[in-house]
Amino acid sequence: MNKSKGEIKKQDYKHDPHDNIHCHELGETHETCISLVPIFNHLEKEQMDEIMAVTYSVSYKKGENIYCAGDKADSLYIVSKGKIKIYRLSESGKEQLLRILHPGDFTGELALFSETVHEEYAEAMEETNVCTIKNSELQEILLKYPSISLKVLAEFSSRLEQSEKQATLFATEKVETRIALFLVECMDNEKQSMEVVLPMNKKDMASYLGTTPETISRKLADLEEAGYIKQISNKKIKILNLDGLLSV
Amino acid sequence: MNKSKGEIKKQDYKHDPHDNIHCHELGETHETCISLVPIFNHLEKEQMDEIMAVTYSVSYKKGENIYCAGDKADSLYIVSKGKIKIYRLSESGKEQLLRILHPGDFTGELALFSETVHEEYAEAMEETNVCTIKNSELQEILLKYPSISLKVLAEFSSRLEQSEKQATLFATEKVETRIALFLVECMDNEKQSMEVVLPMNKKDMASYLGTTPETISRKLADLEEAGYIKQISNKKIKILNLDGLLSV
DNA sequence: CGACGCTTTGACTATACTCAACCCGTGTGG
DNA sequence: CCACACGGGTTGAGTATAGTCAAAGCGTCG
């Protein structure tokens, strides 16, 4: 696997830990970053400092890979700015979008505890900053502060829940239902508003829902025809009949 | 949600902790049980005893539910004897088999750290014994022995890995490929032997792979016609051409 | 403005589901 | 010991669903 540009940058950084600009960035980024993460936000200042001491800050340009499938998984990555998409390539080479990370989310934990390689790709969707913690350093912290482990466990279990739900959805529901449920899911993020703003373009949405852009397009048209939704613009959809949508 | 028979039994047991037969069973089951679990098997005798002190032993008959969707998730269940199938019902009421637990496997952890209800069903496939640990007791143990947390984290991350892989499989591969990969997966459990013994009947297999028994039947016939496999008996399949199978 | 990539639409095809009938192996009861 | 019932498994016909490929529309960004 090729090293991504981001990877190279990180190494450069580590070669010169006293680089002024980076050090400045580092301090700033870390504070925002660490305090954002739900896993750490119950900690005392002292413990925070300890964690900050073992983290590095790295930034990536749009399209750069944070890591690729096949790369050694030895760090936890916490997003402090920007968006990262996590995707997989299936046996047959099709891309499937797994999730999109926003500031405060983290990734790389999958293989963190079982010394292995990544099976997925992480790509910056825009100018993005991440804080990284080495596998080994994190383990020490977890052993020292067991309460963090519980937080991580909680996060894992909810992700596992989510993932199994997703798998069941793919296995048992047809595309139209998956789209309808996706819209509903996007909606309740946005409170009571009946207007959904799609968090990604239709191509990514297709990949996320395990279908094709053509089918997304057609099914949305069908849902509109049935009077359940109204497509306002490319990424805006108004829900006209929630019950109808759920009964698809 | 109805209480399952197993649930009732557990409560009976707790009412009478000095029941001779049960106490005898308890000791035996616990030792086998705890020592089987990868999460605990690195511990000292002392710690083991401590864990054993907070676990209960419960047994279930074939077809009984260990828990149902909607039940409060407040315990970890470790299988000491028998088999348990974990399945979900999708929005549309279709059943999907998620996994089958064998002695040493555990379940119930999903919601353990986030005070919620089960979203899945756990059903004994035969005469089955499980050891249970209360949510709260487990948390205390994890806080006290952080090394166990790391083990649990490792287990979670591998399960998450597994589940995301499964989701991608459903989302991107056609049924024939899923079946082929399933066969291969069953194979390498059985070492080098080219003979696969299916770990479940075809109905469950269909549910696990997100398809129907009819399709399973047809696709296996296709694979046989193509010369990749030979169906020996209902649950025995011989792999004739592994590369062919993988290229499906 | 032009190019590129995303999106939509159409026609066609592949894939797998449904429903129904039938087969087979197992276990039960006469 | 056989007959039967039952459930799982298989087969067939018809249909629904969604994928592919190709072309054209639209938006955005240099």
Coordinates of C-alpha atoms (C1' of nucleotides) in Angstrom, one line a residue:
Chain A
M1 CA 0.0 0.0 0.0
N2 CA 1.2 3.5 -0.8
K3 CA 1.8 5.9 1.9
S4 CA -0.6 8.7 1.7
K5 CA 0.5 12.3 1.7
G6 CA -0.9 12.8 5.2
E7 CA 1.2 9.9 6.5
I8 CA 4.3 11.4 5.1
K9 CA 3.5 14.7 6.7
K10 CA 3.1 13.1 10.1
Q11 CA 6.5 11.6 9.8
D12 CA 8.0 14.9 8.8
Y13 CA 6.5 16.4 11.8
K14 CA 7.9 13.8 14.1
H15 CA 11.3 14.4 12.7
D16 CA 11.1 18.0 13.9
P17 CA 9.1 18.1 17.0
H18 CA 10.3 21.7 17.8
D19 CA 9.1 23.2 14.6
N20 CA 7.6 26.5 15.7
I21 CA 4.5 26.6 13.6
H22 CA 3.6 23.1 14.3
C23 CA 4.1 23.4 18.0
H24 CA 1.8 26.4 18.1
E25 CA -0.9 24.5 16.1
L26 CA -0.4 21.6 18.3
G27 CA -1.2 23.3 21.5
E28 CA -4.3 24.9 20.2
T29 CA -5.6 21.9 18.3
H30 CA -5.1 19.7 21.3
E31 CA -7.1 21.6 23.7
T32 CA -10.1 21.9 21.4
C33 CA -9.6 18.4 20.3
I34 CA -9.3 16.6 23.6
S35 CA -12.0 18.6 25.3
L36 CA -14.4 17.7 22.4
V37 CA -14.1 14.0 22.8
P38 CA -16.8 12.5 24.9
I39 CA -14.5 9.8 26.1
F40 CA -12.2 12.3 27.8
N41 CA -14.5 15.1 28.8
H42 CA -15.0 13.8 32.3
L43 CA -11.4 14.0 33.2
E44 CA -9.5 16.4 35.5
K45 CA -7.1 18.9 34.1
E46 CA -4.1 16.9 35.2
Q47 CA -5.2 13.8 33.3
M48 CA -6.0 15.9 30.3
D49 CA -2.5 17.2 30.3
E50 CA -1.1 13.7 30.5
I51 CA -3.1 12.7 27.5
M52 CA -2.2 15.8 25.6
A53 CA 1.4 15.0 26.2
V54 CA 1.2 11.8 24.1
T55 CA -0.9 13.1 21.2
Y56 CA 0.3 14.4 17.9
S57 CA -1.6 16.8 15.7
V58 CA -1.7 16.2 12.0
S59 CA -3.6 17.9 9.2
Y60 CA -4.8 16.6 5.9
K61 CA -6.0 18.3 2.7
K62 CA -9.2 17.3 0.9
G63 CA -8.8 13.9 -0.6
E64 CA -5.8 12.8 1.4
N65 CA -5.9 9.5 3.2
I66 CA -5.5 9.3 6.9
Y67 CA -4.9 5.6 6.5
C68 CA -5.6 2.9 4.0
A69 CA -6.6 -0.7 4.2
G70 CA -3.5 -2.7 4.7
D71 CA -1.7 0.0 6.7
K72 CA -0.7 -1.0 10.2
A73 CA -3.2 0.1 12.7
D74 CA -1.3 1.6 15.5
S75 CA -2.9 4.9 16.4
L76 CA -6.2 6.3 17.4
Y77 CA -7.3 9.3 15.4
I78 CA -9.6 12.0 16.8
V79 CA -11.1 14.6 14.5
S80 CA -10.6 18.1 15.7
K81 CA -11.6 19.9 12.5
G82 CA -13.2 18.9 9.2
K83 CA -14.8 15.7 8.0
I84 CA -13.4 12.3 7.4
K85 CA -15.1 9.5 5.4
I86 CA -14.5 5.9 6.4
Y87 CA -15.1 3.4 3.6
R88 CA -14.4 -0.2 2.7
L89 CA -13.7 -1.9 -0.5
S90 CA -15.5 -5.2 -0.9
E91 CA -14.0 -8.3 -2.4
S92 CA -15.3 -7.3 -5.8
G93 CA -13.8 -3.8 -5.5
K94 CA -17.0 -1.9 -4.8
E95 CA -16.7 1.0 -2.4
Q96 CA -19.0 1.2 0.6
L97 CA -19.2 4.3 2.8
L98 CA -19.3 3.2 6.4
R99 CA -19.6 6.5 8.2
I100 CA -18.6 10.1 8.2
L101 CA -16.6 11.5 11.1
H102 CA -17.1 15.0 12.5
P103 CA -15.1 16.9 15.1
G104 CA -15.1 14.9 18.3
D105 CA -15.5 11.5 16.6
F106 CA -12.7 9.1 16.5
T107 CA -11.5 6.2 14.4
G108 CA -8.7 3.7 14.2
E109 CA -9.7 2.0 17.4
L110 CA -10.9 -1.2 15.6
A111 CA -7.5 -2.8 15.4
L112 CA -6.0 -0.9 18.3
F113 CA -6.3 -3.7 20.7
S114 CA -5.5 -6.6 18.4
E115 CA -2.2 -5.6 16.7
T116 CA -3.3 -5.8 13.1
V117 CA -3.9 -3.8 9.9
H118 CA -6.7 -1.6 8.9
E119 CA -9.4 -3.1 6.7
E120 CA -10.9 0.3 5.8
Y121 CA -9.9 3.6 4.3
A122 CA -10.1 7.0 6.0
E123 CA -10.1 10.0 3.7
A124 CA -10.3 13.7 4.5
M125 CA -13.4 15.2 2.9
E126 CA -12.1 18.7 3.4
E127 CA -9.3 20.5 5.2
T128 CA -9.1 18.3 8.3
N129 CA -7.1 18.2 11.6
V130 CA -6.8 15.1 13.7
C131 CA -5.1 14.3 17.0
T132 CA -3.4 11.0 17.1
I133 CA -2.5 8.8 20.0
K134 CA -0.2 5.8 19.7
N135 CA -1.8 2.4 20.4
S136 CA 0.8 1.7 23.1
E137 CA 0.4 5.1 24.8
L138 CA -3.4 4.7 24.8
Q139 CA -3.2 1.3 26.4
E140 CA -1.1 2.7 29.2
I141 CA -3.6 5.5 29.8
L142 CA -6.5 3.1 29.8
L143 CA -4.8 0.9 32.4
K144 CA -4.1 3.9 34.5
Y145 CA -7.5 5.4 34.3
P146 CA -10.0 2.6 34.1
S147 CA -12.9 5.0 33.9
I148 CA -11.8 6.0 30.4
S149 CA -12.1 2.3 29.4
L150 CA -15.7 2.3 30.4
K151 CA -16.4 5.3 28.2
V152 CA -14.6 3.7 25.3
L153 CA -16.5 0.5 25.9
A154 CA -19.8 2.4 25.9
E155 CA -18.8 4.0 22.6
F156 CA -17.8 0.7 21.1
S157 CA -21.0 -1.0 22.2
S158 CA -23.2 1.7 20.7
R159 CA -21.2 1.5 17.5
L160 CA -21.5 -2.3 17.4
E161 CA -25.2 -1.9 18.0
Q162 CA -25.4 0.6 15.1
S163 CA -23.4 -1.6 12.8
E164 CA -25.5 -4.7 13.5
K165 CA -28.6 -2.7 12.9
Q166 CA -27.2 -1.6 9.7
A167 CA -26.2 -5.1 8.6
T168 CA -29.8 -6.3 9.4
L169 CA -31.1 -3.4 7.4
F170 CA -29.1 -4.3 4.4
A171 CA -29.9 -8.0 4.8
T172 CA -33.6 -7.7 5.1
E173 CA -34.9 -4.4 3.7
K174 CA -35.3 -3.3 0.1
V175 CA -33.6 -0.1 -1.1
E176 CA -36.7 2.0 -0.9
T177 CA -37.1 1.2 2.8
R178 CA -33.4 1.9 3.5
I179 CA -33.7 5.3 1.8
A180 CA -36.9 6.1 3.8
L181 CA -35.3 5.2 7.1
F182 CA -32.2 7.1 6.2
L183 CA -34.2 10.2 5.6
V184 CA -36.0 9.8 8.9
E185 CA -32.7 9.3 10.6
C186 CA -31.3 12.5 9.1
M187 CA -34.4 14.3 10.2
D188 CA -34.4 13.7 13.9
N189 CA -30.9 15.1 14.0
E190 CA -32.5 18.3 12.8
K191 CA -35.1 18.4 15.6
Q192 CA -38.7 18.8 14.7
S193 CA -38.1 20.4 11.4
M194 CA -39.7 18.5 8.5
E195 CA -36.9 19.6 6.3
V196 CA -34.0 17.2 5.9
V197 CA -30.6 18.4 4.7
L198 CA -28.7 15.4 3.3
P199 CA -25.3 15.1 5.0
M200 CA -23.7 13.9 1.8
N201 CA -24.1 13.9 -1.9
K202 CA -26.2 11.3 -3.6
K203 CA -23.2 9.3 -4.8
D204 CA -22.0 8.8 -1.3
M205 CA -25.5 8.2 -0.1
A206 CA -25.8 5.4 -2.6
S207 CA -22.6 3.9 -1.4
Y208 CA -23.6 4.3 2.2
L209 CA -27.0 2.6 1.6
G210 CA -25.5 -0.2 -0.6
T211 CA -27.1 0.9 -3.8
T212 CA -26.4 3.0 -6.9
P213 CA -26.9 6.7 -7.6
E214 CA -29.5 5.8 -10.3
T215 CA -31.6 3.9 -7.9
I216 CA -31.4 6.6 -5.3
S217 CA -32.6 9.1 -7.9
R218 CA -35.5 6.9 -9.0
K219 CA -36.6 5.9 -5.5
L220 CA -36.6 9.5 -4.3
A221 CA -38.8 10.3 -7.4
D222 CA -41.1 7.5 -6.4
L223 CA -41.4 8.7 -2.9
E224 CA -42.1 12.2 -4.2
E225 CA -44.7 10.8 -6.6
A226 CA -46.4 9.0 -3.7
G227 CA -46.6 12.4 -1.9
Y228 CA -44.4 11.4 1.0
I229 CA -41.6 13.9 0.3
K230 CA -40.8 16.9 -1.7
Q231 CA -37.3 17.4 -3.2
I232 CA -36.6 21.1 -2.6
S233 CA -33.0 21.2 -4.0
N234 CA -30.2 18.8 -4.5
K235 CA -29.6 18.2 -0.8
K236 CA -32.8 19.5 0.7
I237 CA -35.9 17.3 1.1
K238 CA -39.1 18.1 2.8
I239 CA -41.0 15.3 4.6
L240 CA -44.7 15.6 3.8
N241 CA -45.9 12.4 5.2
L242 CA -43.8 10.8 7.9
D243 CA -46.1 7.8 8.6
G244 CA -46.2 7.1 4.9
L245 CA -42.5 7.2 4.7
L246 CA -42.1 4.8 7.6
S247 CA -44.6 2.4 6.1
V248 CA -42.7 1.9 2.9
Chain B
M1 CA -42.6 -8.4 26.6
N2 CA -43.3 -11.7 28.2
K3 CA -40.8 -13.2 30.6
S4 CA -39.3 -16.3 29.1
K5 CA -39.2 -19.5 31.1
G6 CA -35.5 -19.2 31.5
E7 CA -36.0 -15.8 33.1
I8 CA -38.4 -17.2 35.6
K9 CA -36.1 -20.0 36.4
K10 CA -33.3 -17.6 37.2
Q11 CA -35.5 -15.7 39.6
D12 CA -36.5 -19.0 41.3
Y13 CA -32.9 -19.7 41.7
K14 CA -32.1 -16.4 43.3
H15 CA -34.9 -16.9 45.8
D16 CA -33.2 -20.0 47.1
P17 CA -29.5 -19.6 46.8
H18 CA -28.8 -22.5 49.1
D19 CA -30.6 -25.1 47.1
N20 CA -28.3 -28.1 47.1
I21 CA -28.5 -29.2 43.5
H22 CA -28.1 -25.8 42.1
C23 CA -25.2 -24.9 44.4
H24 CA -23.4 -28.0 43.2
E25 CA -24.1 -27.2 39.6
L26 CA -23.1 -23.6 40.2
G27 CA -19.6 -24.4 41.4
E28 CA -19.0 -26.8 38.6
T29 CA -20.4 -24.6 35.9
H30 CA -18.6 -21.6 37.1
E31 CA -15.2 -23.0 37.0
T32 CA -15.6 -24.4 33.5
C33 CA -17.4 -21.3 32.4
I34 CA -15.1 -18.6 33.7
S35 CA -11.9 -20.4 32.7
L36 CA -13.3 -20.8 29.2
V37 CA -13.8 -17.1 28.6
P38 CA -10.8 -15.5 26.8
I39 CA -11.5 -12.3 28.7
F40 CA -10.8 -13.8 32.0
N41 CA -8.3 -16.5 31.3
H42 CA -5.3 -14.4 32.1
L43 CA -6.4 -13.8 35.7
E44 CA -5.0 -15.0 39.0
K45 CA -7.0 -17.5 41.0
E46 CA -7.9 -14.8 43.5
Q47 CA -9.4 -12.6 40.9
M48 CA -11.2 -15.5 39.4
D49 CA -12.8 -16.3 42.8
E50 CA -13.9 -12.7 43.0
I51 CA -15.6 -12.9 39.7
M52 CA -17.2 -16.2 40.4
A53 CA -18.7 -14.7 43.6
V54 CA -20.8 -12.3 41.6
T55 CA -22.0 -14.7 38.8
Y56 CA -25.1 -16.7 38.6
S57 CA -25.6 -19.9 36.7
V58 CA -28.8 -20.4 34.7
S59 CA -29.9 -23.2 32.4
Y60 CA -32.3 -23.1 29.4
K61 CA -34.1 -25.7 27.4
K62 CA -34.1 -25.8 23.7
G63 CA -36.2 -23.0 22.3
E64 CA -36.2 -20.9 25.5
N65 CA -35.2 -17.3 25.3
I66 CA -32.3 -15.9 27.3
Y67 CA -33.6 -12.5 26.5
C68 CA -35.8 -10.7 24.0
A69 CA -35.8 -7.4 22.3
G70 CA -37.2 -4.9 24.6
D71 CA -35.9 -6.6 27.8
K72 CA -33.8 -4.5 30.0
A73 CA -30.1 -5.2 29.3
D74 CA -28.5 -5.5 32.7
S75 CA -26.4 -8.6 32.5
L76 CA -23.6 -10.2 30.7
Y77 CA -24.2 -13.8 29.6
I78 CA -21.4 -16.3 29.1
V79 CA -22.2 -19.6 27.5
S80 CA -20.8 -22.6 29.4
K81 CA -22.6 -25.3 27.6
G82 CA -24.8 -25.6 24.5
K83 CA -25.5 -23.1 21.7
I84 CA -27.4 -19.8 21.6
K85 CA -28.6 -18.1 18.5
I86 CA -28.7 -14.3 18.5
Y87 CA -31.2 -12.8 16.0
R88 CA -32.9 -9.6 15.2
L89 CA -36.3 -8.7 13.8
S90 CA -36.1 -6.1 11.1
E91 CA -38.7 -3.3 10.8
S92 CA -40.7 -5.4 8.4
G93 CA -40.7 -8.3 10.8
K94 CA -38.1 -10.5 9.0
E95 CA -35.8 -12.5 11.2
Q96 CA -32.1 -12.2 10.7
L97 CA -29.7 -14.5 12.4
L98 CA -26.7 -12.5 13.7
R99 CA -24.5 -15.1 15.2
I100 CA -24.4 -18.4 17.1
L101 CA -22.7 -18.5 20.5
H102 CA -20.7 -21.6 21.6
P103 CA -19.2 -22.3 25.0
G104 CA -16.9 -19.4 25.9
D105 CA -18.7 -16.8 23.9
F106 CA -20.6 -14.1 25.5
T107 CA -23.5 -11.8 24.8
G108 CA -25.5 -9.0 26.4
E109 CA -22.6 -6.7 26.4
L110 CA -24.1 -4.4 23.8
A111 CA -26.1 -2.3 26.1
L112 CA -24.1 -3.1 29.2
F113 CA -22.5 0.2 29.3
S114 CA -25.3 2.4 28.1
E115 CA -28.3 1.4 30.3
T116 CA -30.8 0.5 27.7
V117 CA -32.8 -2.4 26.3
H118 CA -31.8 -5.3 24.1
E119 CA -32.6 -4.9 20.4
E120 CA -32.1 -8.6 19.7
Y121 CA -33.2 -12.0 20.7
A122 CA -31.1 -14.7 22.3
E123 CA -32.6 -18.2 22.1
A124 CA -31.1 -21.5 23.3
M125 CA -30.7 -23.9 20.4
E126 CA -30.3 -26.9 22.7
E127 CA -29.9 -27.6 26.4
T128 CA -27.8 -24.6 27.4
N129 CA -26.0 -23.3 30.5
V130 CA -25.0 -19.7 30.9
C131 CA -23.2 -17.7 33.6
T132 CA -24.5 -14.3 34.2
I133 CA -22.9 -11.2 35.7
K134 CA -24.8 -8.1 36.6
N135 CA -24.0 -5.0 34.7
S136 CA -23.1 -3.1 37.9
E137 CA -20.9 -5.9 39.3
L138 CA -19.1 -6.1 36.0
Q139 CA -18.4 -2.4 35.9
E140 CA -16.9 -2.6 39.4
I141 CA -14.7 -5.5 38.3
L142 CA -13.6 -3.6 35.2
L143 CA -12.7 -0.5 37.2
K144 CA -10.7 -2.7 39.6
Y145 CA -8.9 -4.7 37.0
P146 CA -8.3 -2.5 34.0
S147 CA -6.5 -5.4 32.2
I148 CA -9.9 -7.1 31.8
S149 CA -11.2 -4.0 30.1
L150 CA -8.5 -4.2 27.5
K151 CA -9.5 -7.7 26.8
V152 CA -13.1 -6.8 26.5
L153 CA -12.1 -3.9 24.2
A154 CA -10.2 -6.2 22.0
E155 CA -13.2 -8.6 21.8
F156 CA -15.5 -5.7 21.0
S157 CA -13.2 -4.3 18.3
S158 CA -13.0 -7.6 16.6
R159 CA -16.7 -8.0 16.7
L160 CA -17.2 -4.5 15.4
E161 CA -14.7 -5.4 12.6
Q162 CA -16.7 -8.5 11.9
S163 CA -20.0 -6.7 11.9
E164 CA -18.9 -4.0 9.5
K165 CA -17.4 -6.5 7.2
Q166 CA -20.7 -8.3 7.2
A167 CA -22.6 -5.1 6.5
T168 CA -20.3 -4.4 3.6
L169 CA -20.8 -7.9 2.3
F170 CA -24.6 -7.5 2.4
A171 CA -24.4 -4.1 0.9
T172 CA -22.1 -4.8 -2.0
E173 CA -22.1 -8.5 -2.9
K174 CA -24.7 -10.7 -4.5
V175 CA -26.1 -13.7 -2.8
E176 CA -24.0 -16.2 -4.6
T177 CA -20.8 -14.5 -3.5
R178 CA -22.0 -14.3 0.1
I179 CA -22.7 -18.0 0.0
A180 CA -19.3 -18.8 -1.4
L181 CA -17.5 -16.7 1.2
F182 CA -19.6 -18.3 3.9
L183 CA -18.5 -21.7 2.8
V184 CA -14.9 -20.7 2.7
E185 CA -15.2 -19.2 6.2
C186 CA -16.7 -22.4 7.5
M187 CA -13.9 -24.3 5.9
D188 CA -10.9 -22.7 7.5
N189 CA -12.3 -23.4 10.9
E190 CA -12.0 -27.0 9.9
K191 CA -8.3 -26.7 9.1
Q192 CA -7.1 -27.9 5.7
S193 CA -9.9 -30.3 5.1
M194 CA -11.8 -29.6 1.9
E195 CA -15.0 -30.8 3.5
V196 CA -17.2 -28.2 5.1
V197 CA -19.7 -29.1 7.8
L198 CA -22.4 -26.4 7.8
P199 CA -22.8 -25.1 11.3
M200 CA -26.6 -24.6 10.9
N201 CA -29.5 -25.7 8.8
K202 CA -30.2 -24.1 5.5
K203 CA -33.1 -22.1 6.9
D204 CA -30.9 -20.4 9.5
M205 CA -28.2 -20.1 6.9
A206 CA -30.6 -18.2 4.6
S207 CA -31.5 -15.9 7.5
Y208 CA -27.8 -15.4 8.4
L209 CA -26.9 -14.5 4.8
G210 CA -29.9 -12.3 4.3
T211 CA -31.7 -14.4 1.7
T212 CA -34.2 -17.2 1.4
P213 CA -33.9 -21.0 1.7
E214 CA -35.0 -21.3 -1.9
T215 CA -32.2 -19.1 -3.1
I216 CA -29.6 -21.0 -1.0
S217 CA -30.8 -24.2 -2.5
R218 CA -30.6 -22.9 -6.0
K219 CA -27.2 -21.2 -5.7
L220 CA -25.6 -24.3 -4.1
A221 CA -26.9 -26.2 -7.1
D222 CA -25.4 -23.7 -9.4
L223 CA -22.0 -23.9 -7.6
E224 CA -22.2 -27.6 -7.8
E225 CA -23.0 -27.4 -11.5
A226 CA -20.0 -25.2 -12.1
G227 CA -17.9 -27.8 -10.5
Y228 CA -16.8 -25.7 -7.5
I229 CA -18.4 -27.8 -4.8
K230 CA -20.1 -31.2 -4.3
Q231 CA -23.0 -31.5 -1.9
I232 CA -22.3 -34.7 0.1
S233 CA -25.3 -34.6 2.4
N234 CA -27.6 -32.0 3.9
K235 CA -24.9 -30.4 6.0
K236 CA -21.7 -31.6 4.3
I237 CA -20.2 -29.9 1.3
K238 CA -16.9 -30.7 -0.4
I239 CA -14.9 -27.9 -1.9
L240 CA -13.6 -29.0 -5.3
N241 CA -12.3 -25.7 -6.6
L242 CA -11.4 -23.1 -4.0
D243 CA -10.2 -20.5 -6.4
G244 CA -13.3 -20.8 -8.5
L245 CA -15.4 -20.4 -5.4
L246 CA -13.5 -17.3 -4.4
S247 CA -13.9 -15.8 -7.9
V248 CA -17.7 -16.0 -7.9
Chain C
dC1 C1' -17.2 30.0 -21.0
dG2 C1' -16.0 25.3 -20.8
dA3 C1' -14.9 21.1 -18.4
dC4 C1' -15.7 18.1 -15.2
dG5 C1' -18.4 15.5 -12.1
dC6 C1' -22.8 14.6 -10.2
dT7 C1' -27.5 13.7 -11.2
dT8 C1' -31.3 12.2 -13.8
dT9 C1' -33.8 9.5 -17.2
dG10 C1' -34.6 5.6 -20.3
dA11 C1' -34.2 0.9 -21.9
dC12 C1' -32.7 -3.4 -21.0
dT13 C1' -31.1 -7.2 -18.1
dA14 C1' -29.8 -9.8 -14.1
dT15 C1' -30.9 -11.1 -9.8
dA16 C1' -33.4 -13.0 -6.3
dC17 C1' -38.0 -13.0 -4.1
dT18 C1' -42.8 -15.1 -3.8
dC19 C1' -45.9 -18.7 -4.0
dA20 C1' -47.0 -23.3 -4.8
dA21 C1' -46.1 -28.0 -5.3
dC22 C1' -43.5 -31.7 -4.3
dC23 C1' -39.8 -34.5 -2.1
dC24 C1' -37.4 -36.5 1.6
dG25 C1' -35.8 -37.8 6.3
dT26 C1' -37.1 -38.2 10.9
dG27 C1' -39.7 -39.1 14.6
dT28 C1' -44.3 -40.6 16.4
dG29 C1' -48.0 -43.5 17.2
dG30 C1' -50.8 -47.2 16.0
Chain D
dC1 C1' -42.6 -52.4 11.8
dC2 C1' -45.1 -49.6 9.0
dA3 C1' -47.9 -45.4 8.0
dC4 C1' -48.2 -41.0 8.6
dA5 C1' -47.3 -36.3 9.7
dC6 C1' -44.2 -32.7 10.0
dG7 C1' -40.6 -29.7 9.0
dG8 C1' -37.0 -28.7 6.2
dG9 C1' -35.3 -28.8 1.6
dT10 C1' -35.8 -28.6 -3.4
dT11 C1' -37.8 -27.3 -7.9
dG12 C1' -40.5 -24.5 -11.1
dA13 C1' -43.0 -20.5 -12.9
dG14 C1' -43.9 -15.9 -12.6
dT15 C1' -42.8 -11.3 -10.8
dA16 C1' -40.6 -7.6 -8.4
dT17 C1' -36.6 -5.3 -7.6
dA18 C1' -32.6 -3.1 -8.6
dG19 C1' -28.4 -3.2 -11.3
dT20 C1' -26.0 -1.9 -15.9
dC21 C1' -25.0 1.0 -19.7
dA22 C1' -25.7 5.0 -22.3
dA23 C1' -27.1 9.6 -23.0
dA24 C1' -28.4 13.9 -21.7
dG25 C1' -29.1 17.7 -18.1
dC26 C1' -27.4 20.5 -14.6
dG27 C1' -24.1 23.0 -11.3
dT28 C1' -20.0 24.5 -10.0
dC29 C1' -15.5 25.9 -10.2
dG30 C1' -11.6 27.3 -12.4

